[in-house]
Amino acid sequence: MRDKRVVEKSEDCTGDYMVACSFKNIVDEYQWAFASVYGPNLDCAGSVLWDELAGLSSIWDFPWCIGGNFNITRFSSEQSGGSSFNSPMVDFSNFIYEQDLLDIPLTAGTYTWSSNREHPTWSRINKFLVSPEWEDITLNSSKRDSPGCA
């Protein structure tokens, strides 16, 4: 439950593979958006998710963060045992590039998911993607709130 004294939900949007909300901070009226995704299990349905998220970007001109299980890796190095570079990976990378998003790197570990089989495969299908404006405001905010910083 969010504290309504801190943030106010402005709008929400639900798609086949995402739920998104735009928010406004109460104190400074700063507007931002967050989208939670659970990507399709079939590669052929990936374009639906990219279209849903690109549509949000076109109607909400705010800094934003997208997080969740995309069910796709961007690079063969994000999967144990490697995999061949395929068109869904290209589509994912193109979406990130076209939306000018940053793929936040992991700070610990290499993978975020395992198949839990006798011989498991590991991959990095869970990600957070942010707009440069989101990164700017969160970095500046954390520096501003750090002890000893003016």
C-alpha atoms as one frame of an Amber mdcrd trajectory, in Angstrom:
protein
   0.000   0.000   0.000   1.450   3.362  -0.950   1.506   6.307   1.432  -0.854
   8.885  -0.135   1.002  11.612   1.736   4.086  10.856  -0.379   2.901   9.811
  -3.845  -0.342  10.000  -5.786  -1.275   7.647  -8.625  -2.249   9.645 -11.694
  -3.129   7.008 -14.285  -2.827   3.286 -14.858  -2.697   1.066 -17.890  -2.935
  -2.703 -18.252  -1.824  -4.697 -21.265  -1.415  -8.364 -22.081   2.096  -8.445
 -20.608   2.386  -5.372 -18.382   0.736  -3.228 -15.745   1.846   0.394 -15.546
   1.088   3.443 -13.438   2.102   7.058 -13.587   2.651   8.847 -10.294   3.145
  12.339  -8.913   5.170  13.049  -5.795   3.169  15.133  -3.324   5.989  17.382
  -2.086   7.644  18.401  -5.377   4.948  17.318  -7.912   7.601  15.331  -9.789
   5.884  12.958 -12.247   7.213   9.503 -13.100   6.027   6.121 -14.339   6.643
   2.468 -13.508   5.735  -0.589 -15.560   5.839  -4.144 -14.252   6.211  -6.806
 -16.931   5.813 -10.531 -17.257   6.931 -11.219 -20.798   5.395 -13.784 -23.110
   6.727 -17.345 -23.089   6.591 -17.526 -26.880   9.165 -15.597 -28.895   6.577
 -14.775 -31.563   4.532 -12.747 -29.011   7.420 -10.502 -27.936   6.454  -7.721
 -30.317   3.152  -7.313 -28.419   5.071  -6.398 -25.236   7.375  -3.975 -27.089
   4.338  -2.315 -28.710   2.533  -2.020 -25.351   5.541  -0.388 -23.693   6.310
   1.899 -26.653   2.681   3.052 -26.540   3.103   4.051 -22.900   6.225   5.974
 -23.765   4.305   7.941 -26.368   1.493   8.977 -23.993   3.478   9.423 -20.763
   6.387  11.755 -21.264   7.849  11.128 -17.801  10.985   9.486 -16.483  10.186
   5.812 -16.160  11.322   2.438 -14.927  10.317  -0.932 -16.348  10.983  -4.018
 -14.270  10.149  -7.668 -14.193  10.513 -10.972 -15.991  10.952 -10.310 -19.695
  11.308 -14.055 -20.502  14.063 -13.196 -22.985  17.768 -12.482 -22.779  19.485
  -9.742 -24.765  22.815 -11.469 -25.293  23.991 -15.072 -25.494  26.269 -14.353
 -22.505  23.133 -13.907 -20.363  22.380 -17.629 -20.612  24.453 -20.502 -19.234
  25.914 -22.647 -21.954  25.357 -19.772 -24.350  22.737 -19.662 -27.021  22.724
 -18.457 -30.551  21.883 -14.822 -31.089  18.333 -14.787 -32.478  15.781 -12.285
 -33.758  13.841 -11.981 -30.433  17.122 -10.912 -28.794  17.630  -8.344 -31.544
  14.048  -7.106 -31.102  14.595  -6.702 -27.337  17.841  -4.772 -27.861  16.213
  -2.632 -30.549  13.338  -1.775 -28.206  15.793  -0.697 -25.495  17.758   1.401
 -28.005  14.678   2.987 -29.636  13.189   3.920 -26.251  16.563   5.270 -25.064
  16.527   3.007 -22.009  19.376   1.841 -19.803  19.694  -1.828 -18.847  20.685
  -1.721 -15.170  23.496  -4.236 -14.570  23.377  -6.782 -11.777  25.516  -5.925
  -8.771  25.870  -9.520  -7.581  25.685 -12.730  -9.552  25.244 -13.300 -13.239
  21.797 -14.842 -13.632  18.301 -14.210 -12.261  16.464 -17.427 -13.188  17.044
 -21.191 -13.212  15.088 -23.996 -14.855  15.396 -26.112 -11.631  15.992 -29.295
 -13.610  18.544 -32.027 -12.995  20.876 -30.123 -15.336  19.608 -26.574 -14.892
  20.017 -23.756 -17.322  20.553 -20.291 -15.948  19.668 -16.974 -17.534  19.191
 -13.292 -16.886  15.572 -12.725 -17.887  14.678 -10.425 -14.979  15.730  -6.830
 -15.552  15.153  -3.210 -14.703  15.246  -0.765 -17.590  15.216   2.965 -16.875
  15.126   6.187 -18.837  18.185   8.453 -18.517  15.967  10.988 -16.698  15.023
   8.299 -14.147  18.673   7.528 -13.544  19.509  11.242 -13.216  16.800  11.957
 -10.674  17.440   8.840  -8.573  21.209   9.360  -8.542  20.863  13.040  -7.680
  18.288  12.207  -5.011  20.498   9.578  -3.368  23.502  11.916  -3.436  21.401
  14.739  -2.009  20.093  12.505   0.788  23.474  11.019   1.691  24.996  12.076
   4.994  27.768  14.614   4.601  26.625  15.859   1.183  25.587  19.463   0.738
